PDB file of C-alpha atoms and ligand atoms in Angstrom:
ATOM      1  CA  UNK A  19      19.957 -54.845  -6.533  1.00  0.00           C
ATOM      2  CA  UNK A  20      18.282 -56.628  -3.755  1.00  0.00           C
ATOM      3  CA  UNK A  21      14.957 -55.642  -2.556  1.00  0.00           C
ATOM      4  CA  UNK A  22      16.108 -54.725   0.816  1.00  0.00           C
ATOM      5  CA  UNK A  23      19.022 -52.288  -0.419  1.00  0.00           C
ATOM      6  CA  UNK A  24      16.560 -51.149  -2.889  1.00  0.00           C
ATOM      7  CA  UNK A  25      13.516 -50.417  -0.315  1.00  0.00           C
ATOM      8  CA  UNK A  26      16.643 -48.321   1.318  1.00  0.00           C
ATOM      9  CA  UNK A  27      17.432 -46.624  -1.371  1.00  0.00           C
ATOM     10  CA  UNK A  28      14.023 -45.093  -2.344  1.00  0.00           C
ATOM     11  CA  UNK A  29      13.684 -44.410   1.071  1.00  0.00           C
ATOM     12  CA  UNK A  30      16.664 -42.547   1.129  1.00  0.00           C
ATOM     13  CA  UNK A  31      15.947 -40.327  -1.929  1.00  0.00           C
ATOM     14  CA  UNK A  32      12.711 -39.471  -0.757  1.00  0.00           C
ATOM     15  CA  UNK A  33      14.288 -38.365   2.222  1.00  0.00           C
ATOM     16  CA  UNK A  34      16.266 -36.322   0.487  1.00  0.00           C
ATOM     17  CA  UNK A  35      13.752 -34.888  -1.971  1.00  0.00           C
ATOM     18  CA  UNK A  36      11.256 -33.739   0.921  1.00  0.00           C
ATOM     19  CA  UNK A  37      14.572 -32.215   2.695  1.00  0.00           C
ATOM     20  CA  UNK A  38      15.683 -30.338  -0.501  1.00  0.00           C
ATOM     21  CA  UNK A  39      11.615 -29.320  -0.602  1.00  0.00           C
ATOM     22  CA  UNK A  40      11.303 -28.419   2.918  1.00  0.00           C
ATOM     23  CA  UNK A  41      14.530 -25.943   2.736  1.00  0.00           C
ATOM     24  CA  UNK A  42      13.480 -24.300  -0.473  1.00  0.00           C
ATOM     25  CA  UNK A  43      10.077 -23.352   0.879  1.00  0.00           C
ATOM     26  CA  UNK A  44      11.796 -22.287   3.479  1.00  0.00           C
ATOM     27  CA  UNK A  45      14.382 -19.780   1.696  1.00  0.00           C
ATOM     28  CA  UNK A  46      11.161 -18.981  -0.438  1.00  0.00           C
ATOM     29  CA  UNK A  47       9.390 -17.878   2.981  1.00  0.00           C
ATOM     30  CA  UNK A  48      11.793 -16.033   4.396  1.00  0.00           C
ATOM     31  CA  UNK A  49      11.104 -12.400   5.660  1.00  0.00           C
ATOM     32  CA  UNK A  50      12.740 -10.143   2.941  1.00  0.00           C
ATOM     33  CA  UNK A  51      14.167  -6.686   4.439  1.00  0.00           C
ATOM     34  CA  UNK A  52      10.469  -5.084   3.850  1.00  0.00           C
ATOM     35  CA  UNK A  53       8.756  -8.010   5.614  1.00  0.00           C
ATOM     36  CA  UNK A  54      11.222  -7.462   8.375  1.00  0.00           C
ATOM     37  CA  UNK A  55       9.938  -3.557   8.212  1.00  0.00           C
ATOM     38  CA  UNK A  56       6.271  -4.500   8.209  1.00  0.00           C
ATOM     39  CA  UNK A  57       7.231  -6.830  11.520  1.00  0.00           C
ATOM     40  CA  UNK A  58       8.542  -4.310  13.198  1.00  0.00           C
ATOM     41  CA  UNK A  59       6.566  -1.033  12.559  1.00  0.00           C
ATOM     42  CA  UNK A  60       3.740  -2.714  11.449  1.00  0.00           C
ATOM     43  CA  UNK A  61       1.277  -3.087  14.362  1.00  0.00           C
ATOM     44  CA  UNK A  62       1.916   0.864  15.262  1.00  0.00           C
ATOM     45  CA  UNK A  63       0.979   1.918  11.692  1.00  0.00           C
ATOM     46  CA  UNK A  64      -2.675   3.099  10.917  1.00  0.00           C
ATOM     47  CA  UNK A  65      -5.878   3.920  12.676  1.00  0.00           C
ATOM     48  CA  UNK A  66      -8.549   6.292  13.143  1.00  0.00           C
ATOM     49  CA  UNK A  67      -8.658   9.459  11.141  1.00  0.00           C
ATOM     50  CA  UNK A  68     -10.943  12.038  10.094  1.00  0.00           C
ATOM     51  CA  UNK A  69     -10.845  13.575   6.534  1.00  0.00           C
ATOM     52  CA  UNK A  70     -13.405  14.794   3.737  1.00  0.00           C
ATOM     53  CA  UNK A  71     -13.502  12.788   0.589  1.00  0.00           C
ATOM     54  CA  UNK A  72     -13.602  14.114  -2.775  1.00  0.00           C
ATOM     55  CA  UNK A  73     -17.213  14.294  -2.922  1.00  0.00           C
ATOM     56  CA  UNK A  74     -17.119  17.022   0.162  1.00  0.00           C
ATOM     57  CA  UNK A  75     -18.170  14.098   2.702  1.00  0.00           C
ATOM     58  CA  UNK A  76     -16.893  13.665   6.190  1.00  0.00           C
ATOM     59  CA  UNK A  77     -15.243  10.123   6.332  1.00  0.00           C
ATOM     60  CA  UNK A  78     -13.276   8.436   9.281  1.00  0.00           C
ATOM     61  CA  UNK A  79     -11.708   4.851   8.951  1.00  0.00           C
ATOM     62  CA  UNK A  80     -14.626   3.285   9.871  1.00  0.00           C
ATOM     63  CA  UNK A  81     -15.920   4.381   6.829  1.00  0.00           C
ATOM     64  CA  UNK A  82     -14.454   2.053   4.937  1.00  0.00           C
ATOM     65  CA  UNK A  83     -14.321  -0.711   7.933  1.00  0.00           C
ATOM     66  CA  UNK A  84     -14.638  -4.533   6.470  1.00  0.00           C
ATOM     67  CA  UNK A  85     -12.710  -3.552   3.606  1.00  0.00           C
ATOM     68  CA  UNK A  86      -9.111  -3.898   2.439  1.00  0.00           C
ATOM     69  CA  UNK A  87      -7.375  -0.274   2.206  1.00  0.00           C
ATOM     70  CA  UNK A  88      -4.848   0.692  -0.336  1.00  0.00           C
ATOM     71  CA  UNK A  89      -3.807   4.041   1.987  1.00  0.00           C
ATOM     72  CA  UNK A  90      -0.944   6.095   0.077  1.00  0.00           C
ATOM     73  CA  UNK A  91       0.022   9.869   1.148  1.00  0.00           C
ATOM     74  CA  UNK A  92       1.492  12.755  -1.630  1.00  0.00           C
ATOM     75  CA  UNK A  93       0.156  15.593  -3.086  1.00  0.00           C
ATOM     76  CA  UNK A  94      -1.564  16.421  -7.012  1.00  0.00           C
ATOM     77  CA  UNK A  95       1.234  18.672  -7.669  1.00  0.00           C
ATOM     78  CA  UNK A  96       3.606  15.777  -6.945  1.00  0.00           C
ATOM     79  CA  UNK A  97       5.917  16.056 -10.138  1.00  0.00           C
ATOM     80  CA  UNK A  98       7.302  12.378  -9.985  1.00  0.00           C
ATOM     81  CA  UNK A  99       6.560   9.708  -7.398  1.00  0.00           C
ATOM     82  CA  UNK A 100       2.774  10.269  -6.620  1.00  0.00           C
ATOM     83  CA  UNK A 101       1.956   9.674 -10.716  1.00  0.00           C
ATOM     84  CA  UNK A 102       3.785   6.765 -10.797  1.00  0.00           C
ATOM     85  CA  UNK A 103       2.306   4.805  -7.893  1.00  0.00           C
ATOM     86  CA  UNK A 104      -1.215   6.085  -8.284  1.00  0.00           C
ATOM     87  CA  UNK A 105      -0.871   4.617 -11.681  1.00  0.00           C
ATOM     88  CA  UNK A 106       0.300   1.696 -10.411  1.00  0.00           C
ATOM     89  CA  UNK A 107      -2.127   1.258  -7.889  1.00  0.00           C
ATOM     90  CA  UNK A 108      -4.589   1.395 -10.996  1.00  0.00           C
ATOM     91  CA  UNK A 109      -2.367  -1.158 -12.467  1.00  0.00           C
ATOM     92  CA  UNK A 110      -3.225  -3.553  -9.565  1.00  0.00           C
ATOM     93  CA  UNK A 111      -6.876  -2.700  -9.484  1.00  0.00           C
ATOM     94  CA  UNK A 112      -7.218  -4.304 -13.148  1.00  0.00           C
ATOM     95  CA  UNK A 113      -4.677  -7.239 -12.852  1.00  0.00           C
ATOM     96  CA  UNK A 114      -6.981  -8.329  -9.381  1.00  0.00           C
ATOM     97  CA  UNK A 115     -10.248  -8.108 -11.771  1.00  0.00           C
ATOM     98  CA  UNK A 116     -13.292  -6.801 -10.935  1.00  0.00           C
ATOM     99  CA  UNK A 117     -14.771  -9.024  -7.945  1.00  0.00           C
ATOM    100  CA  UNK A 118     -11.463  -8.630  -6.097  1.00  0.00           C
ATOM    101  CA  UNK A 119     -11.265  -5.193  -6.851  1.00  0.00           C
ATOM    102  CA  UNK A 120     -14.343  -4.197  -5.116  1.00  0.00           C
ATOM    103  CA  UNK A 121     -13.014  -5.486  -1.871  1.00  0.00           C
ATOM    104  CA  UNK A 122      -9.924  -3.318  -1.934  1.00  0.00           C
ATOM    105  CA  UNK A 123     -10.805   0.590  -1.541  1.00  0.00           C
ATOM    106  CA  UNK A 124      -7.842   2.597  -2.407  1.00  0.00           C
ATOM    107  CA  UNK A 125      -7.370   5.918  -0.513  1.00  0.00           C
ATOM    108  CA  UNK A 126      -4.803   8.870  -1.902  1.00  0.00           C
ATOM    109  CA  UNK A 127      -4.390  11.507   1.066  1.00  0.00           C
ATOM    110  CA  UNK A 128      -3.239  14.720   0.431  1.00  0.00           C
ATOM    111  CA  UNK A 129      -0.515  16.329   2.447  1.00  0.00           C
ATOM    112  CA  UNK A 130      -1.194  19.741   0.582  1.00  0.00           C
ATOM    113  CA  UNK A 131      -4.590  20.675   1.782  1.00  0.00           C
ATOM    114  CA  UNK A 132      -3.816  23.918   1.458  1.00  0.00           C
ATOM    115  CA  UNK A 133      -4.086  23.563  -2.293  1.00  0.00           C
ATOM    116  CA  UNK A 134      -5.596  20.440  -2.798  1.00  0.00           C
ATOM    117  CA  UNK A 135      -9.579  20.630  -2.369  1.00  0.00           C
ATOM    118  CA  UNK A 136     -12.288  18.235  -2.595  1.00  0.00           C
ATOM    119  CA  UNK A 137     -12.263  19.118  -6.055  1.00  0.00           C
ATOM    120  CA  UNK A 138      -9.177  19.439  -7.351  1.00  0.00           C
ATOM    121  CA  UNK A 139      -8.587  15.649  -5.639  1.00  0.00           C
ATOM    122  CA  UNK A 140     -11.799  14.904  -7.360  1.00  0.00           C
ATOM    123  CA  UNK A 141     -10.743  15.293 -11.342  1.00  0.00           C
ATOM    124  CA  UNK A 142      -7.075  13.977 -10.477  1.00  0.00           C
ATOM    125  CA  UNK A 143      -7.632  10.970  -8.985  1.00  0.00           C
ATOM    126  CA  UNK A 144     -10.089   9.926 -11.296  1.00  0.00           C
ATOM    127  CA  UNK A 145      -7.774  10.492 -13.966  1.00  0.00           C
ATOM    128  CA  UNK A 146      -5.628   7.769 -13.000  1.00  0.00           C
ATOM    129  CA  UNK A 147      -8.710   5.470 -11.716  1.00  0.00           C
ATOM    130  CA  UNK A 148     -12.138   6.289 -10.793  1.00  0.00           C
ATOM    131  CA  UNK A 149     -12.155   3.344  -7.747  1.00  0.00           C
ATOM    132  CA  UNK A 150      -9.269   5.604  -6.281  1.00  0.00           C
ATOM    133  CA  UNK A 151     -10.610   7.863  -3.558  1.00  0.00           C
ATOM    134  CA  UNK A 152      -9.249  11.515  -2.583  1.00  0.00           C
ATOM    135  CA  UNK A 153      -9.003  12.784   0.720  1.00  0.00           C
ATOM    136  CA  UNK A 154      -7.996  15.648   2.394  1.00  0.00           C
ATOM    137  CA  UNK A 155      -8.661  18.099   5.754  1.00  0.00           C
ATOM    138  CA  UNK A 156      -7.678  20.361   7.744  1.00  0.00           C
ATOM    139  CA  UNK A 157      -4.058  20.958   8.170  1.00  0.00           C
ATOM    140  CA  UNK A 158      -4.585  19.361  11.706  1.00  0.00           C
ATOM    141  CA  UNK A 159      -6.676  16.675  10.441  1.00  0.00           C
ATOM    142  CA  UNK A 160      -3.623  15.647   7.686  1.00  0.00           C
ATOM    143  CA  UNK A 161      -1.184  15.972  10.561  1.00  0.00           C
ATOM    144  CA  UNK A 162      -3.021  13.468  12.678  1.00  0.00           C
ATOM    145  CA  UNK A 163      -3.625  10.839   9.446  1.00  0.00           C
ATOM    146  CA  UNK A 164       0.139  11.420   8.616  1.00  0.00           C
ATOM    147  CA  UNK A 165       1.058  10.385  11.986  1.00  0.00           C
ATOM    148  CA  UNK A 166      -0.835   7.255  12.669  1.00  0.00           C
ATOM    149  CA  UNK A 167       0.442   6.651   9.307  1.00  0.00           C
ATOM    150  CA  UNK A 168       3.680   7.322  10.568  1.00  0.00           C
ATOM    151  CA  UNK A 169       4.130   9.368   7.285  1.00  0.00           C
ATOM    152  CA  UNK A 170       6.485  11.991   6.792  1.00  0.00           C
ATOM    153  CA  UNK A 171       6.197  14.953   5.034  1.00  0.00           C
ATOM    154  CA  UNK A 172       7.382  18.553   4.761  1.00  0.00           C
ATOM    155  CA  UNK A 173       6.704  21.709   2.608  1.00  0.00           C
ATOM    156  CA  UNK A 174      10.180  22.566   0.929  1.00  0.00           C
ATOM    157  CA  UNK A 175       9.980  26.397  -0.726  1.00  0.00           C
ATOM    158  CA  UNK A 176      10.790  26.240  -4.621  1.00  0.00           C
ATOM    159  CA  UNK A 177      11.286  28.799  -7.084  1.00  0.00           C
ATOM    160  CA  UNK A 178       8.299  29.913  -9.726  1.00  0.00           C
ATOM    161  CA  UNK A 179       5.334  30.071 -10.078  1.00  0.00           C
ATOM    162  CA  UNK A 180       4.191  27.016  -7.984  1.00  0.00           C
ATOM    163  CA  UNK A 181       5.678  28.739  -4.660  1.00  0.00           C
ATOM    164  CA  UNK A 182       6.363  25.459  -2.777  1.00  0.00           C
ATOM    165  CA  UNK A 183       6.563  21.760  -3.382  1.00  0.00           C
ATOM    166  CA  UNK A 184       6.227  18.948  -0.771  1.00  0.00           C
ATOM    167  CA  UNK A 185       8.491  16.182   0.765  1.00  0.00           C
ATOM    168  CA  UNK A 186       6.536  13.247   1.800  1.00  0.00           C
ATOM    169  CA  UNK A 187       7.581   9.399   2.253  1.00  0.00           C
ATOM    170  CA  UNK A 188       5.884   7.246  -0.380  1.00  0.00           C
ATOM    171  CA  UNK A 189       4.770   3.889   1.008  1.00  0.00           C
ATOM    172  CA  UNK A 190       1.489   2.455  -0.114  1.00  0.00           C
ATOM    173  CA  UNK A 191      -0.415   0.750   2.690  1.00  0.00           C
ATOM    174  CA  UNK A 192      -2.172  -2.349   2.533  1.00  0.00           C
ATOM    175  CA  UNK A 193      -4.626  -2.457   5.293  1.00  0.00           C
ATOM    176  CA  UNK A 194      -6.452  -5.511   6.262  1.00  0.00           C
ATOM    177  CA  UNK A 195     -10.577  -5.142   7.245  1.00  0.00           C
ATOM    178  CA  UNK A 196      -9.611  -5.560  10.636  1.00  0.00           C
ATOM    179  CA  UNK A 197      -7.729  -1.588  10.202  1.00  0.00           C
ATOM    180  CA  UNK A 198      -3.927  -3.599  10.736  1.00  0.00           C
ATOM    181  CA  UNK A 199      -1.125  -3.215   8.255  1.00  0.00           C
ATOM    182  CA  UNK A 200      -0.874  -6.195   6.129  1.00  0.00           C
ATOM    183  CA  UNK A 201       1.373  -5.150   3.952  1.00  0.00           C
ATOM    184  CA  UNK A 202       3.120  -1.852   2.426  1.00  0.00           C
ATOM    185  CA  UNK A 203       4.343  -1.264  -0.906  1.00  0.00           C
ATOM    186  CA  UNK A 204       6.534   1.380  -2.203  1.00  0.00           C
ATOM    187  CA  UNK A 205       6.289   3.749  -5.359  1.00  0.00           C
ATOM    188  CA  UNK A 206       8.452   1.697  -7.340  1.00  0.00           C
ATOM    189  CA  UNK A 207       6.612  -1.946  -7.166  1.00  0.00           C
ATOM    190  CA  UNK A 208       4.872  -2.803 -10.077  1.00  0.00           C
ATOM    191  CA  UNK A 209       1.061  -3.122  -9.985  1.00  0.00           C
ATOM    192  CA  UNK A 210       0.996  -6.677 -10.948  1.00  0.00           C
ATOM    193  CA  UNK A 211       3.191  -7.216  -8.043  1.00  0.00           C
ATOM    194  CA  UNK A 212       0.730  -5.326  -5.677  1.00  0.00           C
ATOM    195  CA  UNK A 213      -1.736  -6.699  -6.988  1.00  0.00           C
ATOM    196  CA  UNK A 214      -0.425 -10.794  -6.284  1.00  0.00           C
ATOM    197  CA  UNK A 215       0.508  -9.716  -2.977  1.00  0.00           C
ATOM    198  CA  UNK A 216      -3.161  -8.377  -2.119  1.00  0.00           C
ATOM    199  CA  UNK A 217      -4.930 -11.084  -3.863  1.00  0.00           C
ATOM    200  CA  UNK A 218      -2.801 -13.581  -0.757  1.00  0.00           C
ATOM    201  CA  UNK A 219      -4.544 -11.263   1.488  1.00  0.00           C
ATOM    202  CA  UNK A 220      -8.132 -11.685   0.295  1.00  0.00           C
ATOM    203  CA  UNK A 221      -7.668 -14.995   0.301  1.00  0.00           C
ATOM    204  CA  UNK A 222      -6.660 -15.863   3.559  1.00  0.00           C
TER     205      UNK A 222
HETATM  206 NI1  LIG B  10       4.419  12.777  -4.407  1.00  0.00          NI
END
């Protein structure tokens, strides 16, 4: 081969290379159908609230202001779907290590005040992970978190001894120091998954 059709033949599969590298980052990039949901909803969901932690204290968001917030809603007597993601959340809390841990501050709001107190919140969040917070209120004062957090929920009537359960949406929040969503999570990713997408947050 000559060095002339040679020189345009690297040239040409370098061309290529960078293409086929430039269009799988791309793909790789794209919005996925929660990214799309974040997009959308995202800049109406959080913002001020005002709750007692599970140490009895009066708290507002800028209580935790310059942090990361891990903000999920449910309930202690939450049979299914508020185990599992609190214990993923915990999951996440290891895999990011300590250092990175500390920046995240991981919030579980009740949306059963009527039975869940200070210290009831107190002994069941810190049996899934002591760096996960309680909170709860007022009946008005859940209502108002539940709707900047555009959270749903709804006390369905059950038979027994427990009187009532509680229908709630199950997204876990990312929030960024700033109070905006970064990114949401629901019940069913995996803490090591939570966990990668926070540490791109901390990061950047
Ligand atoms: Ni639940």
């Amino acid at each position: 081969m000559s060095p002339p059709a040679r020189r345009a033949l690297i040239i040409l599969v370098v061309g290529f290379v960078t293409l086929a590298a430039t269009l799988g980052a791309l793909w790789y990039l794209r919005p996925g159908p929660v990214g799309r949901l974040v997009e959308q909803a995202g800049p109406q969901i959080g913002g001020e609230f005002q709750l007692v932690d599970h140490q009895g204290r009066r708290v507002t968001a800028a209580s935790y202001a310059g942090r990361h917030m891990l903000v999920f809603f449910g309930f202690t007597h939450c049979p299914d779907v508020c185990p599992l993601a609190l214990g993923e959340v915990s999951v996440a809390l290891d895999a990011l290590g300590p250092e990175a841990a500390a920046k995240v501050q991981p919030l579980f709001v009740s949306v059963d005040p009527e039975r869940d107190t200070p210290a009831i919140l107190k002994d069941y969040v810190a049996a899934f992970d002591d760096r996960i917070t309680g909170l709860t209120g007022t009946p008005e004062e859940i209502a108002a978190a539940a709707r900047a957090y555009r959270v749903y929920y709804k006390k369905v009537p059950v038979e027994g001894a427990l009187g009532y359960t509680m229908d709630h949406s199950a997204f876990v929040y990312l929030m960024g120091p700033d109070g905006r969503l970064e990114a949401f999570f629901t019940h069913e990713t995996k803490g090591e998954a939570m966990a990668k997408k926070i540490r791109g947050f901390l990061a950047s």
